[in-house]
Every structure is written in C-alpha cells, then in structure tokens.
mmCIF file of C-alpha atoms in Angstrom:
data_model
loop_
_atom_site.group_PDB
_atom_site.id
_atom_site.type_symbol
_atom_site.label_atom_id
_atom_site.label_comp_id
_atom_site.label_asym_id
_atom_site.label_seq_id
_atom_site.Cartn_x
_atom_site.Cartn_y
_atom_site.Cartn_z
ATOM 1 C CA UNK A 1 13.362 -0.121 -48.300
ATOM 2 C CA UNK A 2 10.866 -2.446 -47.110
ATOM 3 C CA UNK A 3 8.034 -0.873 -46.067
ATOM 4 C CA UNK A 4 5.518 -4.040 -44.791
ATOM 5 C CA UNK A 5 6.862 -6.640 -43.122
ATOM 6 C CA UNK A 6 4.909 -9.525 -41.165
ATOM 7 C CA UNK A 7 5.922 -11.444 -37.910
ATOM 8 C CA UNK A 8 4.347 -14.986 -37.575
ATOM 9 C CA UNK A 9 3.712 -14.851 -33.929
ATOM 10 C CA UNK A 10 3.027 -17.774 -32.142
ATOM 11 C CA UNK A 11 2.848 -18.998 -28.180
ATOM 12 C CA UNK A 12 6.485 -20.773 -28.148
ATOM 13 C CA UNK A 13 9.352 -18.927 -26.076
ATOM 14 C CA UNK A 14 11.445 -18.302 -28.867
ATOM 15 C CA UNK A 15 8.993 -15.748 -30.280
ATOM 16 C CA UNK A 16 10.129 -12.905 -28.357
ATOM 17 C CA UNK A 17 12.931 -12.837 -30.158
ATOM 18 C CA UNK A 18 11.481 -13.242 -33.634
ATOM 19 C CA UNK A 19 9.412 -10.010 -32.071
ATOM 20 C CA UNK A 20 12.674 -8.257 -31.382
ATOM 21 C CA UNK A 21 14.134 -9.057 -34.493
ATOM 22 C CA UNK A 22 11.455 -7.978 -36.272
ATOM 23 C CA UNK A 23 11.497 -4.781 -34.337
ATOM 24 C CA UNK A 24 15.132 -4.061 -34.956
ATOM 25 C CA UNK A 25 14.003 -4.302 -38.879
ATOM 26 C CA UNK A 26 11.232 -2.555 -38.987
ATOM 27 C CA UNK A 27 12.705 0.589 -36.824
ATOM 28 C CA UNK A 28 15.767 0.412 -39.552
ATOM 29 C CA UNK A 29 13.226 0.419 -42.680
ATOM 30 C CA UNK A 30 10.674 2.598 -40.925
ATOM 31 C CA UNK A 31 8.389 0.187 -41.399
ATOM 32 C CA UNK A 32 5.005 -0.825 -41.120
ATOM 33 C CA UNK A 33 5.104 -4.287 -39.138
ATOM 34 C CA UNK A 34 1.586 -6.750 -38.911
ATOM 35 C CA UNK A 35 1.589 -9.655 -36.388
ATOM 36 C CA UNK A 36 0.019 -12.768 -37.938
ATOM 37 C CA UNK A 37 -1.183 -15.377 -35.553
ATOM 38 C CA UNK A 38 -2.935 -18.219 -37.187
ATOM 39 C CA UNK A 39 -5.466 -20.315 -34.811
ATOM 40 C CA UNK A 40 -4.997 -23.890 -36.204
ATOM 41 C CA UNK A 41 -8.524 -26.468 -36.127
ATOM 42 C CA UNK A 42 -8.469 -29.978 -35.868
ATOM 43 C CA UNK A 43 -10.164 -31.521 -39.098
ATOM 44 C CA UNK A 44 -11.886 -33.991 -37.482
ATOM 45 C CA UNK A 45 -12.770 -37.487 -39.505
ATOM 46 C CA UNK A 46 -16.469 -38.097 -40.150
ATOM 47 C CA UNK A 47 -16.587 -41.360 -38.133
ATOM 48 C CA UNK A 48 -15.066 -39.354 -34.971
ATOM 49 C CA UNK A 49 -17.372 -36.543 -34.832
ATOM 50 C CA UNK A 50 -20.426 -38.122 -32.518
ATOM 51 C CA UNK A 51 -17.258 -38.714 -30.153
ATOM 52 C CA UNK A 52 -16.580 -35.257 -29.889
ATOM 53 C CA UNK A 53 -19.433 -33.069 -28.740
ATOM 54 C CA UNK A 54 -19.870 -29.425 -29.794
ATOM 55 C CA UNK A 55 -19.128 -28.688 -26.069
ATOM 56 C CA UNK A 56 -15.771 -30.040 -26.725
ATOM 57 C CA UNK A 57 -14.739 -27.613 -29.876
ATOM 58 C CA UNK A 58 -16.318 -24.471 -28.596
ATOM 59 C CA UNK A 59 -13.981 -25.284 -25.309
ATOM 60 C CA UNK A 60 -11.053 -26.022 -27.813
ATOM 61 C CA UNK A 61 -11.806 -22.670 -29.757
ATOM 62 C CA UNK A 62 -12.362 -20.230 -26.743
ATOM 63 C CA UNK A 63 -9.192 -21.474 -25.223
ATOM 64 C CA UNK A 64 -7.249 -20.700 -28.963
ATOM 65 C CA UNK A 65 -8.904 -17.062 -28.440
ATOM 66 C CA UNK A 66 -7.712 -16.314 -25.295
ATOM 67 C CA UNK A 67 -4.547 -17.139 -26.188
ATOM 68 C CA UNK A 68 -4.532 -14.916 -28.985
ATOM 69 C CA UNK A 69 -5.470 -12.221 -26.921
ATOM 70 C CA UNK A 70 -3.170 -12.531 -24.868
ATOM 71 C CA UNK A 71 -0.315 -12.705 -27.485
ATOM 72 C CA UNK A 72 -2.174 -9.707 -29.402
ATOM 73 C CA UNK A 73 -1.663 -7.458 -26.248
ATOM 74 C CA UNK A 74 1.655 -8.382 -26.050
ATOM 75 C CA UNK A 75 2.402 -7.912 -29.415
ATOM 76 C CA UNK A 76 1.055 -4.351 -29.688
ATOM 77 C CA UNK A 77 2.890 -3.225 -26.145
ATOM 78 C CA UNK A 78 5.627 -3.984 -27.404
ATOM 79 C CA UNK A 79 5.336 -2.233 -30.706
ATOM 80 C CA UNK A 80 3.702 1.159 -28.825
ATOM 81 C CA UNK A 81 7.008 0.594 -26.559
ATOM 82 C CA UNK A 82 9.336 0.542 -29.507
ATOM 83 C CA UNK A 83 7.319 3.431 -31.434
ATOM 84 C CA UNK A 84 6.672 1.196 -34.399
ATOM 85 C CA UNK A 85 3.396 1.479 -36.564
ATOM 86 C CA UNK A 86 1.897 -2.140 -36.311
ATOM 87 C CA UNK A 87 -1.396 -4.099 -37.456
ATOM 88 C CA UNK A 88 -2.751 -7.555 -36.631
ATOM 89 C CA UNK A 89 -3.754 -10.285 -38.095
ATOM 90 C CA UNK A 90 -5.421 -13.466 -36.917
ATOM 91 C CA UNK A 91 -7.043 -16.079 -38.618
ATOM 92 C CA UNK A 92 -8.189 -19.592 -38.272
ATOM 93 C CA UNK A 93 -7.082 -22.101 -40.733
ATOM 94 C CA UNK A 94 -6.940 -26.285 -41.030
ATOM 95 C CA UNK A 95 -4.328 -27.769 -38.923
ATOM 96 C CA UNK A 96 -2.870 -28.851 -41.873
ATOM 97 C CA UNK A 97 -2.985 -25.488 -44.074
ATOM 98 C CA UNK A 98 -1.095 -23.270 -41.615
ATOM 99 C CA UNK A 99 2.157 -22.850 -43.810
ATOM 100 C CA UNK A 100 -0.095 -22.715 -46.842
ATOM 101 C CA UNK A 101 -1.875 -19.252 -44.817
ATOM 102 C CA UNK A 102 1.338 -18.224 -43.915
ATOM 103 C CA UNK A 103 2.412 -18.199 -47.602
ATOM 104 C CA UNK A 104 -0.661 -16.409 -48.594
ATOM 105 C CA UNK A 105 -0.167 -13.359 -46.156
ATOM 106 C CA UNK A 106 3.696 -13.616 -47.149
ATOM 107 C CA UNK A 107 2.546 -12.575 -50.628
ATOM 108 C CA UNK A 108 1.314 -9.542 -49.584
ATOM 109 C CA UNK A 109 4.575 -8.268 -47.747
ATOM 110 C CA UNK A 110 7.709 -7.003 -48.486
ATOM 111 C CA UNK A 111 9.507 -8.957 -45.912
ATOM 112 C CA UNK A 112 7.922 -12.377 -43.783
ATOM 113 C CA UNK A 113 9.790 -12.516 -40.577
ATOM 114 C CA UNK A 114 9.240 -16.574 -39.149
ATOM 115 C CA UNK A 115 10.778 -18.412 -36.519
ATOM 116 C CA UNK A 116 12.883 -21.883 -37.683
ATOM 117 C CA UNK A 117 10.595 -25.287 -37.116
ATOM 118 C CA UNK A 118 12.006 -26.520 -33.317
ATOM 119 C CA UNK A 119 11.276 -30.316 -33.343
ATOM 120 C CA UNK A 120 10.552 -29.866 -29.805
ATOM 121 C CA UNK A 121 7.637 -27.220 -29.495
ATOM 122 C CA UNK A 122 4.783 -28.046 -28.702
ATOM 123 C CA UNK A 123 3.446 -25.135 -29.890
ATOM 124 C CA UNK A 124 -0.127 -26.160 -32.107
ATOM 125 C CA UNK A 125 0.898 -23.212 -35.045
ATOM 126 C CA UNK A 126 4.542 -25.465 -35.027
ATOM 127 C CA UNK A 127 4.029 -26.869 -38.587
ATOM 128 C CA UNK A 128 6.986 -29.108 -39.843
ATOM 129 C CA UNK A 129 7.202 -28.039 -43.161
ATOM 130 C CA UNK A 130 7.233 -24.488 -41.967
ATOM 131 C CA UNK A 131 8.861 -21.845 -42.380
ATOM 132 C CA UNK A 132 10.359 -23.661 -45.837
ATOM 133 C CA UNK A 133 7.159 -24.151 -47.729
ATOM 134 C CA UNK A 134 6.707 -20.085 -47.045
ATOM 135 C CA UNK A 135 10.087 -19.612 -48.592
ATOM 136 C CA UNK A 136 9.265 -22.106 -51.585
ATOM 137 C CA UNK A 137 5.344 -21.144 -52.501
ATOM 138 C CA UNK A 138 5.330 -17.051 -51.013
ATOM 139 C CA UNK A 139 7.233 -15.602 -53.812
ATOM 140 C CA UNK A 140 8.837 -12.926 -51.275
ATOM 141 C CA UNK A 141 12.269 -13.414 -48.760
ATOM 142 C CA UNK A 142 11.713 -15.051 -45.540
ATOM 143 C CA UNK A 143 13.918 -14.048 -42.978
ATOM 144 C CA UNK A 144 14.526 -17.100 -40.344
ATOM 145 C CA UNK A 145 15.052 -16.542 -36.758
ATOM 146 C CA UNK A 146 16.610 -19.352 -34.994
ATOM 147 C CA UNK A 147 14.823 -20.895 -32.354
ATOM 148 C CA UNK A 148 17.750 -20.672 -29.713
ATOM 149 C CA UNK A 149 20.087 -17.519 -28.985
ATOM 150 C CA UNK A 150 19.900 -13.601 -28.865
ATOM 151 C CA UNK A 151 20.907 -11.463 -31.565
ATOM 152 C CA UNK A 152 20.940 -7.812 -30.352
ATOM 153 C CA UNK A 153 22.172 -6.555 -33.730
ATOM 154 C CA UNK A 154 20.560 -7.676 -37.006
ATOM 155 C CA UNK A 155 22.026 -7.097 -40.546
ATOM 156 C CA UNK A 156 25.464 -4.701 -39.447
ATOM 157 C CA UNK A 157 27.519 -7.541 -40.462
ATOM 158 C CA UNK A 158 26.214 -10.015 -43.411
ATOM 159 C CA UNK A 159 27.255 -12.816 -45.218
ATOM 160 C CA UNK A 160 25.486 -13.655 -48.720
ATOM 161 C CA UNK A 161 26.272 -17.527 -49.647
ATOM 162 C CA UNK A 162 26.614 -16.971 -53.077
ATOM 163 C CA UNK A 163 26.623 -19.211 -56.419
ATOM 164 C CA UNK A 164 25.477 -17.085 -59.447
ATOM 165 C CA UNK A 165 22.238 -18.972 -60.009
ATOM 166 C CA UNK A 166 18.932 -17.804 -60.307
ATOM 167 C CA UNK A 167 17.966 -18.084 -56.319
ATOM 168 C CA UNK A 168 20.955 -16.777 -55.192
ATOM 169 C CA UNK A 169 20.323 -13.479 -57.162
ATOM 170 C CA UNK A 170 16.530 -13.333 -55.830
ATOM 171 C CA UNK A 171 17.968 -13.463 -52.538
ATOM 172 C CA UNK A 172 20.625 -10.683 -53.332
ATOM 173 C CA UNK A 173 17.885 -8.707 -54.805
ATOM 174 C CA UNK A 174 15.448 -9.076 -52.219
ATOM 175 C CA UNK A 175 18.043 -8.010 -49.396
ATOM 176 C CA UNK A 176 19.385 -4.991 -50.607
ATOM 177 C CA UNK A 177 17.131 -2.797 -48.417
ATOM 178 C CA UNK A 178 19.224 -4.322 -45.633
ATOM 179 C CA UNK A 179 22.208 -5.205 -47.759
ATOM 180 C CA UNK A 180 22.716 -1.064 -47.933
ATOM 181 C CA UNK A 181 22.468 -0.299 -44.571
ATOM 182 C CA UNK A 182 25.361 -3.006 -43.627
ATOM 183 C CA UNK A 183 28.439 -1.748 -42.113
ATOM 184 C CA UNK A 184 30.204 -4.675 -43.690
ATOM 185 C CA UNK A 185 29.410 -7.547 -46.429
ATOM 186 C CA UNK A 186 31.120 -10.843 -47.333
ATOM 187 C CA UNK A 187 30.450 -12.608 -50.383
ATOM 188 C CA UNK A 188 31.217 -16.452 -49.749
ATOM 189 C CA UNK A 189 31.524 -18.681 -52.764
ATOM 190 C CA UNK A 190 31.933 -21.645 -51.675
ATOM 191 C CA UNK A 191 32.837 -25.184 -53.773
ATOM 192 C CA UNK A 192 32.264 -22.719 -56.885
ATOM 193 C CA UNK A 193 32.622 -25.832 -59.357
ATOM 194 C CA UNK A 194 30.989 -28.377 -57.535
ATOM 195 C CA UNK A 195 27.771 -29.248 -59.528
ATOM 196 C CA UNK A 196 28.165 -25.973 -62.002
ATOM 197 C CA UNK A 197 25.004 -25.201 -63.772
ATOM 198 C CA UNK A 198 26.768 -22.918 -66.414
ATOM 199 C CA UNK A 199 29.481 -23.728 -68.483
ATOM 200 C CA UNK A 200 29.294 -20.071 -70.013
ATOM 201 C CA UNK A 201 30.946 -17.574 -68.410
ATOM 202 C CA UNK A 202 29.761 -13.876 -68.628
ATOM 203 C CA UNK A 203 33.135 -11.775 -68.612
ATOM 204 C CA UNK A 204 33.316 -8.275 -66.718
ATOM 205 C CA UNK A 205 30.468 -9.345 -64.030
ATOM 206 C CA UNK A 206 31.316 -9.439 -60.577
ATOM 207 C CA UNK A 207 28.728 -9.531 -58.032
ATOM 208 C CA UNK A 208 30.981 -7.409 -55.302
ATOM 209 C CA UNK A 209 31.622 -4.279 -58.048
ATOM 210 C CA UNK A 210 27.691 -4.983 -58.496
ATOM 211 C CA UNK A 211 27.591 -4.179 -54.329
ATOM 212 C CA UNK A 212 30.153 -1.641 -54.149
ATOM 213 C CA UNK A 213 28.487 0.531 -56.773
ATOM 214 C CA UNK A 214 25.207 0.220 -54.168
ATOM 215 C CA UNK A 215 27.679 1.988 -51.316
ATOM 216 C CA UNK A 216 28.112 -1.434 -50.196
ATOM 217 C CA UNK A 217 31.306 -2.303 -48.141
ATOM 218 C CA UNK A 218 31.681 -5.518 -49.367
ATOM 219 C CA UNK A 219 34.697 -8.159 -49.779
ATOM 220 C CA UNK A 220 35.019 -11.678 -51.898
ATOM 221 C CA UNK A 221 36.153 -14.915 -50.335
ATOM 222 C CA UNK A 222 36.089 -18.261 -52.409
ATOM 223 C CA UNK A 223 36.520 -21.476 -50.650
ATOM 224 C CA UNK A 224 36.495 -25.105 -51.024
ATOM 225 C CA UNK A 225 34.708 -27.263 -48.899
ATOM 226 C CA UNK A 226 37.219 -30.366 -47.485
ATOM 227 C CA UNK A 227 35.801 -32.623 -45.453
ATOM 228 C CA UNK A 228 32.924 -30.637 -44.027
ATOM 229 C CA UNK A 229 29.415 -29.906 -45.802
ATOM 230 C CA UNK A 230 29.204 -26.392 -47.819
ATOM 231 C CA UNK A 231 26.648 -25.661 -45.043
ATOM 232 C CA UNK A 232 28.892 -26.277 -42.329
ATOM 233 C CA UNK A 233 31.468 -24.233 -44.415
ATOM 234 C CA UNK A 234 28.945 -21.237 -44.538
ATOM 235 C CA UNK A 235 27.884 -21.840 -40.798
ATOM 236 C CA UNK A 236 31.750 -21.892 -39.867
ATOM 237 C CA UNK A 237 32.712 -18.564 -41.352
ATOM 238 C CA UNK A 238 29.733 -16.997 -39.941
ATOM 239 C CA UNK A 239 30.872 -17.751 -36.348
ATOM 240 C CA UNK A 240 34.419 -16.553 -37.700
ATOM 241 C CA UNK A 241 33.203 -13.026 -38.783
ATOM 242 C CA UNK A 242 30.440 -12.351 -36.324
ATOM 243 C CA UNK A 243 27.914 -12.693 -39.041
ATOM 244 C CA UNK A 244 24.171 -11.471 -37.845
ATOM 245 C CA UNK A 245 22.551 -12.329 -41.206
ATOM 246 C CA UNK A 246 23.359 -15.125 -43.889
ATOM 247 C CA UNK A 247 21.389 -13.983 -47.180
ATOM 248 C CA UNK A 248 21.291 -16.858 -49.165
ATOM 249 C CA UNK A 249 19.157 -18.302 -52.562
ATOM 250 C CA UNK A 250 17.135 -21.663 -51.462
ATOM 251 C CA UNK A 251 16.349 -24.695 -52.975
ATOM 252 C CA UNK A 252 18.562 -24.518 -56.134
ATOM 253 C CA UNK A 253 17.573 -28.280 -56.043
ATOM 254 C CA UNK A 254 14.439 -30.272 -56.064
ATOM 255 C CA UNK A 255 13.181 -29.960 -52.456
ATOM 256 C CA UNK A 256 12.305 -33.378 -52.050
ATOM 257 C CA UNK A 257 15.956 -34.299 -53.545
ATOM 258 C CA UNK A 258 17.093 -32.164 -50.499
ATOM 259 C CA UNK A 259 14.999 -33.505 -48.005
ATOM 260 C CA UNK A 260 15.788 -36.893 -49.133
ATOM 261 C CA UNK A 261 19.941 -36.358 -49.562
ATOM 262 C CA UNK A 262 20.538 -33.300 -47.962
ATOM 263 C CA UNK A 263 21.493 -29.976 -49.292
ATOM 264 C CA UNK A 264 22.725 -26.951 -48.042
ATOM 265 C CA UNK A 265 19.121 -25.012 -47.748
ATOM 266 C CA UNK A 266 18.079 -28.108 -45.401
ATOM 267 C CA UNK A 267 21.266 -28.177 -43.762
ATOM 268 C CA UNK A 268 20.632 -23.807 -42.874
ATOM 269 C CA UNK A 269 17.382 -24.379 -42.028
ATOM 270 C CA UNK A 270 18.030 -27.320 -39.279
ATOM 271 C CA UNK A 271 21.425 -26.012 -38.034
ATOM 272 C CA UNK A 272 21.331 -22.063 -38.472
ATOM 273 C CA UNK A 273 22.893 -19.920 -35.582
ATOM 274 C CA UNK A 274 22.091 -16.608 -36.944
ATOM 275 C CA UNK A 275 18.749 -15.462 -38.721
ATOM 276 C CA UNK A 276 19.043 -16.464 -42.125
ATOM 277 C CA UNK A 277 17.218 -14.684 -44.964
ATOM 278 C CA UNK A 278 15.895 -16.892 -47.937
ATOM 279 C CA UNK A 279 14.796 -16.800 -51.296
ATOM 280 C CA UNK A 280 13.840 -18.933 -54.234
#
C-alpha cells in the first residue's frame, strides 16, 4: 500500500484534476497525501540587479505568497471535503532548480503525483524538463496526469507496457499497491524483439503467472508495431480497452538519445491520454 503520496500543486487549470486524481489514490491506499507547491525566484545576473530595486522583488515575492495561500486553502478544503489526512508543503527554490526540489521531496514519498509539462502554461512552477527529470533523479514512481481530460476512475482498468528489462520491472514493482486493487490488467508486449537486450532466456518465468499469483486479473497480449510508433501502439490499445492507467518502465535508453531521436518514454510523456505511472 502506499501510505505517503505528494501532489505537486501548482496555479494552472489542469491541477484540479491532478488534485482529484490524487484524491481518488489516496482514499484507495488510505493514505496520507502532502501538497507541494514550490515558489520559483528569478536568479537575477549581477549586472541587472541596480535595475531592479528591492521594491520590485518584495512585490514579486508577496504576490508568489498570496498565491500560495490561496492554492493552500484550496488544497486543504478539498482534502477536509474528501476526508483525507493531508500536509503541506511550500518552499521557495531557483527558477531553474524546481524539478531538482521536486525530486528531492519525491524521495521521501511512496508515490509523487505531477501533472505532464503543457507547452502552453504559463504557469511560473511549469518547468520543461519536468515531471521527467522527477521520474529520472527521484528514485520513486511518478504518476503523470495529463494536462487535458477527466478521468473519474483511476487504476480499475490498467495496462503495464512491458519489456522484461530492468525499468519495466521497477515500474511493475512500484505499482502493485494499485496493480492489486485492479479489476482488470493487460500486459502489452509490444515489438518484443525489436532492439532485445537479452539473448538469454530464463525458462518458466512469466510475468502474468507472476500477477495472477498477486490475485491479479490479468491477461497477455504481444504485438508488433507496423507502421505506427510502439508508443502510438501502447496509446492505441489504451483507447481500445478503456485503460485509466499505463504503468510503464522509463528511459530504458539514454535520455538525451530519446530526446534527440525519440523513444517511447518521450513519445508517453508528450502524447499521453490517460495518467501514466513511471519508473526508472
């Protein structure tokens, strides 16, 4: 079960439903859920700071504040509403540091619920290597909300992209709290050959009997990708089945190989339609 979990919680619309995501989990787990807001500062070049007068920043930081207050009582109405035990968390960091904070209260939680990077936000705690440097540097799953829809049910029916690599088990691993509680599972494999990492194979293990011993409804579907990405495959059959979570293992690649030529953790991350829970 996960017992602490942690909602970034930031001014843009779609974090009301990251909140009632979040909520859905933590009433599931009975958990203990912390909002983290992170107030991101300017760091403002040597040669600029006559131009700016102390006036300036202390107008710039009491407007942050307020708007942390305001999100704070939202935040805890909303968990007193839903009867869910809650903490909060705000802290000021370097404009440039927020996803490296965000990883450091990550490490401290069982589950990091964050909301996927929209290009468009304007949103100051919208970092663009967020929430993927959480999932890389945290050492804990990440579970990604997109930034557009409504998901009124959250981990009944899951997918788990699977490959059996080191990530992929992490992310297995790391979602059986929720992976237990499913009413149904499917295991994807998809392009199962493509770019193999082991030419060994391990007879009598099967990750489904591995599920099904857990109470796990689970069935096994392997499929190759023709003329479509592997994360449009995996995005496809989750609209098919009514997926509302995709666990998958990211980064089985460098990340700047990904971010360079694609991959399919990039590809989730830029394109997902259901929350997506990571880990590496």
């Amino acid at each position: 079960m996960y017992r602490d979990i942690l909602v970034h919680i930031d001014t843009s619309p779609a974090c009301k439903e990251r909140l009632s995501v979040a909520l859905k989990i933590a009433k599931a787990q009975n958990a203990h859920l912390t909002g983290l807001f992170l107030l991101p500062y300017a760091e403002i070049p040597r040669f600029m700071e006559v131009q700016i007068t102390e006036e300036i920043i202390s107008q710039q930081r009491a407007a942050m504040a307020e708007t942390a207050n305001d999100a704070r009582k939202e935040f805890e109405n909303t968990c007193k509403e839903a009867g869910i035990a809650f903490s909060w968390q705000q802290t000021a960091c370097a404009a440039s540091e927020i996803a490296d904070t965000a990883a450091m209260y990550a490490r401290h939680h069982d589950l990091t619920i964050m909301g996927q990077h929209d290009p468009e936000s304007s949103d100051p705690c919208s970092a663009s290597d967020m929430p993927d440097k959480v999932i890389l540097t945290s050492g804990a799953p990440v579970l990604v909300v997109p930034y557009v829809g409504r998901f009124d049910t959250i981990g009944e029916r899951v997918m788990v992209a699977w490959k059996p690599y080191r990530e992929a088990v992490r992310a297995v691993n790391d979602s059986m709290p929720i992976l237990e509680g499913a009413k149904s599972a499917l295991i994807l494999c998809a392009d199962p050959n493509k770019g193999a990492r082991d030419t060994m194979p391990v007879p009598g293990v099967n990750v489904t009997a591995r599920l099904e011993r857990h109470g796990i409804k689970v069935r096994h579907e392997t499929m190759n990708a023709s003329g479509i990405s592997v994360g449009d495959l995996v995005l496809s059959r989750a609209a098919d089945e009514s997926i509302d979570l995709l666990i998958c293992g990211a980064y089985g690649r460098p990340r700047l190989r990904e971010l360079m030529m694609g991959g399919v953790t990039q590809h989730l991350l830029r394109h997902m339609t259901v929350p997506v829970l990571m880990s590496h």
